[in-house]
PDB file of C-alpha atoms in Angstrom:
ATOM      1  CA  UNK A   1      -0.427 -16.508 -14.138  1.00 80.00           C
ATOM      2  CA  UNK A   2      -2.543 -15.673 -10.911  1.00 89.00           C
ATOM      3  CA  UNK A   3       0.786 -16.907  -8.771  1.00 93.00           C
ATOM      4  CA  UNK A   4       2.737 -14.695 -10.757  1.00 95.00           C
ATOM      5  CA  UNK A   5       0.256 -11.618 -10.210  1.00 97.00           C
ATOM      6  CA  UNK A   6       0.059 -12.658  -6.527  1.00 97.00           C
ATOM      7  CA  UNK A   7       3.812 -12.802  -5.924  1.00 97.00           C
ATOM      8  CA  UNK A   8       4.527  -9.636  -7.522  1.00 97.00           C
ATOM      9  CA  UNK A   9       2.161  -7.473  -5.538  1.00 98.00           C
ATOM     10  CA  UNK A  10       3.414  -9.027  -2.268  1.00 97.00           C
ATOM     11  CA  UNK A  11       6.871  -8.783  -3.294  1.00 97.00           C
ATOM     12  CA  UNK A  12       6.348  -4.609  -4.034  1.00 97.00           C
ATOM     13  CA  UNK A  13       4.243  -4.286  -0.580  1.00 95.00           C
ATOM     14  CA  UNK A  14       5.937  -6.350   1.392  1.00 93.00           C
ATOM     15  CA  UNK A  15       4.481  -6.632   4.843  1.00 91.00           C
ATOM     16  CA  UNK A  16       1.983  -3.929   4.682  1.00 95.00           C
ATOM     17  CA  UNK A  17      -0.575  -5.906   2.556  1.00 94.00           C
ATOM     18  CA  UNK A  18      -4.193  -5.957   4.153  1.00 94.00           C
ATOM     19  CA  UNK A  19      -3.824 -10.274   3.422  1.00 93.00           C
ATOM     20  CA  UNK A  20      -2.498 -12.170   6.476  1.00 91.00           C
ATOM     21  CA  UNK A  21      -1.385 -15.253   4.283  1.00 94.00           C
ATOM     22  CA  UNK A  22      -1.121 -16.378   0.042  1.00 96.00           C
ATOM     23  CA  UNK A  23      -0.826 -19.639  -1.537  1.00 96.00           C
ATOM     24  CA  UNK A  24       0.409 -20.202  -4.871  1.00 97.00           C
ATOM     25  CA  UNK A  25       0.736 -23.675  -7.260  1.00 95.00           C
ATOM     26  CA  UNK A  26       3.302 -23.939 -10.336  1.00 93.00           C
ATOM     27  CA  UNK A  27       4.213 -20.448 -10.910  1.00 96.00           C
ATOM     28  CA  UNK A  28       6.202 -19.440 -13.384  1.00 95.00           C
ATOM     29  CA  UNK A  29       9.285 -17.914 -11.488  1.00 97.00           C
ATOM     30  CA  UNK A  30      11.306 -16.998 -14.043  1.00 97.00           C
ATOM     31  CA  UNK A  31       9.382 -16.308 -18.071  1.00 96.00           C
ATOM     32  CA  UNK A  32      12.537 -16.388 -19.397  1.00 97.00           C
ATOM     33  CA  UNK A  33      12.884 -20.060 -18.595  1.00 96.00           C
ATOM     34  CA  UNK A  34       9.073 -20.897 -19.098  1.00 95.00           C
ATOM     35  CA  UNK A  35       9.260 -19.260 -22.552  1.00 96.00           C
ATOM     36  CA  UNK A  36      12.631 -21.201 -23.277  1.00 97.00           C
ATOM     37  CA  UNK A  37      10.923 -25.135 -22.375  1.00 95.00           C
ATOM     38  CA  UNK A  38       7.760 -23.795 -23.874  1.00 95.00           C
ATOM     39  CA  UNK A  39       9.822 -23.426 -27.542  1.00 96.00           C
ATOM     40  CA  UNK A  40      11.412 -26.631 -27.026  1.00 95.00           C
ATOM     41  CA  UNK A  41       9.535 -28.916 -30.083  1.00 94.00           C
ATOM     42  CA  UNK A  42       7.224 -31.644 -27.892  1.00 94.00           C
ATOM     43  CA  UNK A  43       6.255 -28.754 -25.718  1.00 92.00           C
ATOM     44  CA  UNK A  44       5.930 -26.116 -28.254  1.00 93.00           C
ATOM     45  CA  UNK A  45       3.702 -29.131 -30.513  1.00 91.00           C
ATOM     46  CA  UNK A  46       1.807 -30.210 -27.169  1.00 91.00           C
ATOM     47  CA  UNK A  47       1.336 -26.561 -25.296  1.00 93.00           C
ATOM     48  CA  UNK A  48       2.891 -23.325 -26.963  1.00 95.00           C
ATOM     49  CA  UNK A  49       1.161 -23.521 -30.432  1.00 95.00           C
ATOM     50  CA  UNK A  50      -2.226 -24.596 -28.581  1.00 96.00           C
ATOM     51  CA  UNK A  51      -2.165 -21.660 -26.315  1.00 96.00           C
ATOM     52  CA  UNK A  52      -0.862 -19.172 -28.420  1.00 98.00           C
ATOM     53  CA  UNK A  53      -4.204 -19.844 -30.918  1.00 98.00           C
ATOM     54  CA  UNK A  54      -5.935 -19.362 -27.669  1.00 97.00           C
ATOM     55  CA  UNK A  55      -4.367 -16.276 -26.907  1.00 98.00           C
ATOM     56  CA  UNK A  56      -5.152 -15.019 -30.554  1.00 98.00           C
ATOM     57  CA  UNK A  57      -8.825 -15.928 -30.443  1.00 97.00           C
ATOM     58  CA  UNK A  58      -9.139 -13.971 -27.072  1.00 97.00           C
ATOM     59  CA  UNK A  59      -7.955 -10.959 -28.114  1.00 97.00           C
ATOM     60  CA  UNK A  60      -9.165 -11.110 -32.188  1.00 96.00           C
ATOM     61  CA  UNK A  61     -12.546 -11.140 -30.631  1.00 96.00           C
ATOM     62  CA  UNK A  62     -11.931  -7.420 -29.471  1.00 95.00           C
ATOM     63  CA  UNK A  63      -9.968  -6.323 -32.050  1.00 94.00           C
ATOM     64  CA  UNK A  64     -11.970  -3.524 -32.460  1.00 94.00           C
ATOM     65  CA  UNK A  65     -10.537  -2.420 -28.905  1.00 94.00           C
ATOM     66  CA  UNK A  66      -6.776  -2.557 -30.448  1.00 94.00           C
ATOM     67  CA  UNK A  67      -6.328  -1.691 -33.706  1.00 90.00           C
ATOM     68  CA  UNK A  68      -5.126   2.254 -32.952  1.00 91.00           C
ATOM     69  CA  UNK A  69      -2.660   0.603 -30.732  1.00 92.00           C
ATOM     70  CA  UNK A  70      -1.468  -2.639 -31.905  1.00 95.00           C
ATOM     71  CA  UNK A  71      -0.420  -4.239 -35.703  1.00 96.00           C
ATOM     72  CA  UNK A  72      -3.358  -7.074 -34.584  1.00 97.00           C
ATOM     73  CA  UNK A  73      -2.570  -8.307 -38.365  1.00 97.00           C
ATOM     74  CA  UNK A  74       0.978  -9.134 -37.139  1.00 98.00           C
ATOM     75  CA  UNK A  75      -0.132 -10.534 -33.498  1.00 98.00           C
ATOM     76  CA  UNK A  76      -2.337 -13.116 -35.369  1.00 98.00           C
ATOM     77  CA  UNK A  77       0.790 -14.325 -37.371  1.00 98.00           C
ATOM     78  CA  UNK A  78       2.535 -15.330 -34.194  1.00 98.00           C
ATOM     79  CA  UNK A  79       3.098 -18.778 -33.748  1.00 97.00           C
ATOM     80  CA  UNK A  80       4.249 -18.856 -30.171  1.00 97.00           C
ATOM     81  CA  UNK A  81       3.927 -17.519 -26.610  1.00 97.00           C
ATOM     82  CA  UNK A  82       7.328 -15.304 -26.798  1.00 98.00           C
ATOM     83  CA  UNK A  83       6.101 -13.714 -30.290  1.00 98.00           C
ATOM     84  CA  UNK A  84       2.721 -13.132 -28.679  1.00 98.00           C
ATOM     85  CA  UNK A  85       3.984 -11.146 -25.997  1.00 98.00           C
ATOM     86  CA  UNK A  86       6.239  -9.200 -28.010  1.00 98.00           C
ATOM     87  CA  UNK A  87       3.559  -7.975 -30.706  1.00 98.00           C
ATOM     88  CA  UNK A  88       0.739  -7.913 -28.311  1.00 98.00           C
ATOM     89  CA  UNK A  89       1.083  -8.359 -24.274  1.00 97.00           C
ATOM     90  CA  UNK A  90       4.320  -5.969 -24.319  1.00 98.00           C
ATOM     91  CA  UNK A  91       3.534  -3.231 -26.363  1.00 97.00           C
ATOM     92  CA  UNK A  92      -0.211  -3.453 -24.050  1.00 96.00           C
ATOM     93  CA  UNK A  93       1.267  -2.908 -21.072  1.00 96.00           C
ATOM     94  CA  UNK A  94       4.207  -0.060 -21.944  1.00 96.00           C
ATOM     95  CA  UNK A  95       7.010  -1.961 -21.891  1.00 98.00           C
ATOM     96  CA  UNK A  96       9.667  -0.810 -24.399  1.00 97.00           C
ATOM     97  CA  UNK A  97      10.918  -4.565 -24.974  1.00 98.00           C
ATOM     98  CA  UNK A  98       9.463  -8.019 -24.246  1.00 98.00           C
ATOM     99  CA  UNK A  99      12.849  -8.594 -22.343  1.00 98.00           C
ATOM    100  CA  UNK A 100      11.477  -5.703 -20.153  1.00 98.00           C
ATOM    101  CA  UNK A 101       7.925  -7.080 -19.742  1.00 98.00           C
ATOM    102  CA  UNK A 102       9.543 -10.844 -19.158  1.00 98.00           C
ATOM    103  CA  UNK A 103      11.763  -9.221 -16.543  1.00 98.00           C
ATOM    104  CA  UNK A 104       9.594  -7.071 -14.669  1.00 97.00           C
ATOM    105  CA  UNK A 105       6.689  -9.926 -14.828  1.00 97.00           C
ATOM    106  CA  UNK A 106       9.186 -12.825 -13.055  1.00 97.00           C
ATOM    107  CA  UNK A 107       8.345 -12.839  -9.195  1.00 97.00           C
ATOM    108  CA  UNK A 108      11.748 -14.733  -8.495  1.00 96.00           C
ATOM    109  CA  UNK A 109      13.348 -11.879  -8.191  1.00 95.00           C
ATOM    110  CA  UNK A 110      10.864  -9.991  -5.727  1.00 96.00           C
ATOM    111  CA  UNK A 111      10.748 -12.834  -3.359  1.00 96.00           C
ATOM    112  CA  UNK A 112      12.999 -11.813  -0.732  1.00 96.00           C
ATOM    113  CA  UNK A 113      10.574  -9.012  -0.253  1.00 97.00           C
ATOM    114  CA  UNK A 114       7.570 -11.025   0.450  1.00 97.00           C
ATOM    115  CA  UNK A 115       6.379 -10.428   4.407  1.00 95.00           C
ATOM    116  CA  UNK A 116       3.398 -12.295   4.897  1.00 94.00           C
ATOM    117  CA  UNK A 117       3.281 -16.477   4.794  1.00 94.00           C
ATOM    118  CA  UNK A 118       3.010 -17.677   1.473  1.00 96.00           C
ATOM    119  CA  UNK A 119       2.978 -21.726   0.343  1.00 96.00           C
ATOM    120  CA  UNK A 120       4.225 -22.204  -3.047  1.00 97.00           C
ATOM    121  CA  UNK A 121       3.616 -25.504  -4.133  1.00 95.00           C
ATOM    122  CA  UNK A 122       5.873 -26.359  -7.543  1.00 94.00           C
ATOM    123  CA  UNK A 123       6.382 -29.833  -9.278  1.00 93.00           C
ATOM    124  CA  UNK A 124      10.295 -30.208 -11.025  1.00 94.00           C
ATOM    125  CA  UNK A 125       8.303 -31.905 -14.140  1.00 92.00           C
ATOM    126  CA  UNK A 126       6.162 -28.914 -14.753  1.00 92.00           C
ATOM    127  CA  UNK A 127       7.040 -27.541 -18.827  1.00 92.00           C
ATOM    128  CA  UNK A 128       5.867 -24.327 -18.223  1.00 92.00           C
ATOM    129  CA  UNK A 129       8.117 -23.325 -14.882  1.00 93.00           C
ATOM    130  CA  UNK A 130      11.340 -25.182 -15.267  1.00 94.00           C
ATOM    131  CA  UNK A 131      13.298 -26.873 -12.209  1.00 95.00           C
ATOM    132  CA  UNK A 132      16.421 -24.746 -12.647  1.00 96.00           C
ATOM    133  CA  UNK A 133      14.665 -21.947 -12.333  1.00 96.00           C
ATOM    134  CA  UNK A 134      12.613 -22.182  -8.843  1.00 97.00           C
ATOM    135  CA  UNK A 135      14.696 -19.545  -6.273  1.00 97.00           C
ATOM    136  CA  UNK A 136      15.126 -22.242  -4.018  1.00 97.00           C
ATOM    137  CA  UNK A 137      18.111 -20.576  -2.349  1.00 97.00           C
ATOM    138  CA  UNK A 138      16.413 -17.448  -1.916  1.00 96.00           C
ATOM    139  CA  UNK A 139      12.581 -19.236  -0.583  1.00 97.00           C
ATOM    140  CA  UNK A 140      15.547 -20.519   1.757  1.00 97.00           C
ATOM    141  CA  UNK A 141      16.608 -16.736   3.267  1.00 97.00           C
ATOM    142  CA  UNK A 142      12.525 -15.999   3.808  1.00 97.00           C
ATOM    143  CA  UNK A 143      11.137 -17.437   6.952  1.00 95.00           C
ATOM    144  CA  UNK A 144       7.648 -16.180   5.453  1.00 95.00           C
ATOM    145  CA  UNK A 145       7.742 -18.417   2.380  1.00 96.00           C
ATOM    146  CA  UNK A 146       7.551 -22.407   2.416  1.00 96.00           C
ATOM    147  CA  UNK A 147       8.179 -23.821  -1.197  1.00 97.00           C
ATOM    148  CA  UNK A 148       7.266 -27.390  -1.301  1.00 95.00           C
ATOM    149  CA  UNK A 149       8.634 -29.173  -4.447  1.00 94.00           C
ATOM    150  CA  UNK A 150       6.961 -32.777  -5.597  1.00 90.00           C
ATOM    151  CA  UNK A 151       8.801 -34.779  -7.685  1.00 85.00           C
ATOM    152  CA  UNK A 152       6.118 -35.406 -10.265  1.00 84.00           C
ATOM    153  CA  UNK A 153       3.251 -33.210 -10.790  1.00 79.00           C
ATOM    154  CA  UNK A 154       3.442 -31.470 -13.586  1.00 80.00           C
ATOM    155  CA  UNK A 155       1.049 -27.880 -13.936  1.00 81.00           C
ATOM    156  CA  UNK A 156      -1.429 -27.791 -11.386  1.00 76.00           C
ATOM    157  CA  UNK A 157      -1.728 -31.586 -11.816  1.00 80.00           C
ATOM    158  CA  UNK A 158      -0.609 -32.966  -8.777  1.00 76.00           C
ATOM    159  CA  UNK A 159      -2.490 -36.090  -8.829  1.00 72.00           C
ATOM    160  CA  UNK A 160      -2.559 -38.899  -5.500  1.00 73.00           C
ATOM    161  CA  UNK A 161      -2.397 -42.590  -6.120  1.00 69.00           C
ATOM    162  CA  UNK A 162      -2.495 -45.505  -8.774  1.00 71.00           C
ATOM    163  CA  UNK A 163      -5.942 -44.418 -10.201  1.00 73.00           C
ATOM    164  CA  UNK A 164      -6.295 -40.578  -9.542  1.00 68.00           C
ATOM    165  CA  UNK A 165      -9.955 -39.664  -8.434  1.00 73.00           C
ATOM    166  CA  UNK A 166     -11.119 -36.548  -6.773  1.00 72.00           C
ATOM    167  CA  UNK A 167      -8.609 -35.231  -4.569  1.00 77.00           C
ATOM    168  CA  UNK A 168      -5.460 -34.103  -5.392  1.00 85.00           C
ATOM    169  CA  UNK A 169      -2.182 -33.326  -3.183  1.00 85.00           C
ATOM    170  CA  UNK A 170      -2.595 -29.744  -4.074  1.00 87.00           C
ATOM    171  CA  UNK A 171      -6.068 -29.884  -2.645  1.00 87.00           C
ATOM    172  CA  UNK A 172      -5.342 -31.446   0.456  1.00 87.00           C
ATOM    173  CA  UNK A 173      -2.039 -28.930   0.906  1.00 90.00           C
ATOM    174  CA  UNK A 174      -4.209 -26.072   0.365  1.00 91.00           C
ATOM    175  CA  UNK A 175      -6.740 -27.123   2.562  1.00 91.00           C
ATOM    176  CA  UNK A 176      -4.359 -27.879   5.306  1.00 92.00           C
ATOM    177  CA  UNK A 177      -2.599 -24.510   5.161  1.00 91.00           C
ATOM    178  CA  UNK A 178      -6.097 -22.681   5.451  1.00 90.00           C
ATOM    179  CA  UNK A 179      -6.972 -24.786   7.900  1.00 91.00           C
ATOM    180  CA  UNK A 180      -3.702 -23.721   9.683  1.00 91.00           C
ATOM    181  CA  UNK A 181      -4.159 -19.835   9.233  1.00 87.00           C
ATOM    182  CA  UNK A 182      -7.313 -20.298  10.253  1.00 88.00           C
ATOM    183  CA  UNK A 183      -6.439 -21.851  13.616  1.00 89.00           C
ATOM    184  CA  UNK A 184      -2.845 -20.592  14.421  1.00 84.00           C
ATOM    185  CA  UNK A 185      -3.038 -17.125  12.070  1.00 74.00           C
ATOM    186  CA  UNK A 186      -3.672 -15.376  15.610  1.00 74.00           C
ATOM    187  CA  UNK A 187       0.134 -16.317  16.770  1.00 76.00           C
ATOM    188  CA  UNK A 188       1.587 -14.677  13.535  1.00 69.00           C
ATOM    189  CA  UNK A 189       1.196 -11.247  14.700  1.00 60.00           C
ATOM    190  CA  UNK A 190       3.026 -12.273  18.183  1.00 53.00           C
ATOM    191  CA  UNK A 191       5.897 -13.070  15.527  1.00 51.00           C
TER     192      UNK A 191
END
């Protein structure tokens, strides 16, 4: 969700964001598509109906903060993602349809705009942001954005070797690209 915050603002600012670089692991490009795999029945049994409960509790607990706004009776009958947005995250944020909200949340389509270096590090075997719908053509017409795709992977998992420990290859991309901004982020204004 943070990748998909992240890649929205720079996508509406462009270049003229105060950061001079942004990395971002297994966004969601496209909610459309994660909602669609998330409803498919193993991932709707292993994730959707898990974290739609979660998304429940979290905002039953401030009810009290909704009710004037929101039918929370009817948001706590949802039994996935897509029905949670539509009762609750949609309406919450103004939209007049979840298609609108699902839309106007998807960074795919703003990443043409982005102007400052971003990594965005996505696995093809991740549920919740499908392979068919990474913008790999258009990451390919933006010299400022490197997507890296891994095979395998999954969400946020990225795990390194026959038995997994500490370090993952997420961690050791990230640290390597911060190292690089650190040391070469001088020559990107010379760009």
């Amino acid at each position: 969700m943070g990748g998909m915050l992240l890649l929205n603002y720079l996508g509406k600012i462009g270049p003229k964001t105060p950061l001079k670089a942004a990395a971002t692991f297994s966004v969601g490009w496209n909610i459309f598509a994660c909602s669609e795999s998330l409803e498919k029945p193993l991932n709707w049994l292993l994730f959707n109906y898990y974290l739609t409960t979660c998304l429940q509790s979290s905002v039953n607990k401030h009810r009290h903060m909704f009710v004037k706004l929101i039918d929370m009776d009817h948001v706590m009958k949802a039994k996935s993602i897509r029905e949670f947005d539509k009762r609750f995250t949609s309406v919450m944020f103004g939209y007049q349809t979840n298609d609108d909200y699902y839309t106007d949340a998807s960074p795919y389509h703003r990443l043409k705009s982005v102007g400052i270096p971003v990594l965005c590090l996505n696995s093809v075997d991740d549920v919740f942001s499908p392979s068919h719908a990474i913008p790999i053509e258009t990451a390919k017409q933006n010299p400022n954005v490197a997507l890296v795709l891994t095979s395998y992977g999954g969400h946020i998992g990225f795990l390194e070797g026959i038995w997994p420990r500490q370090s993952t290859y997420m961690n050791r991309v990230f640290k390597q690209f911060v190292q690089a901004m650190i040391e070469h982020g001088h020559e990107l204004s010379n760009m």
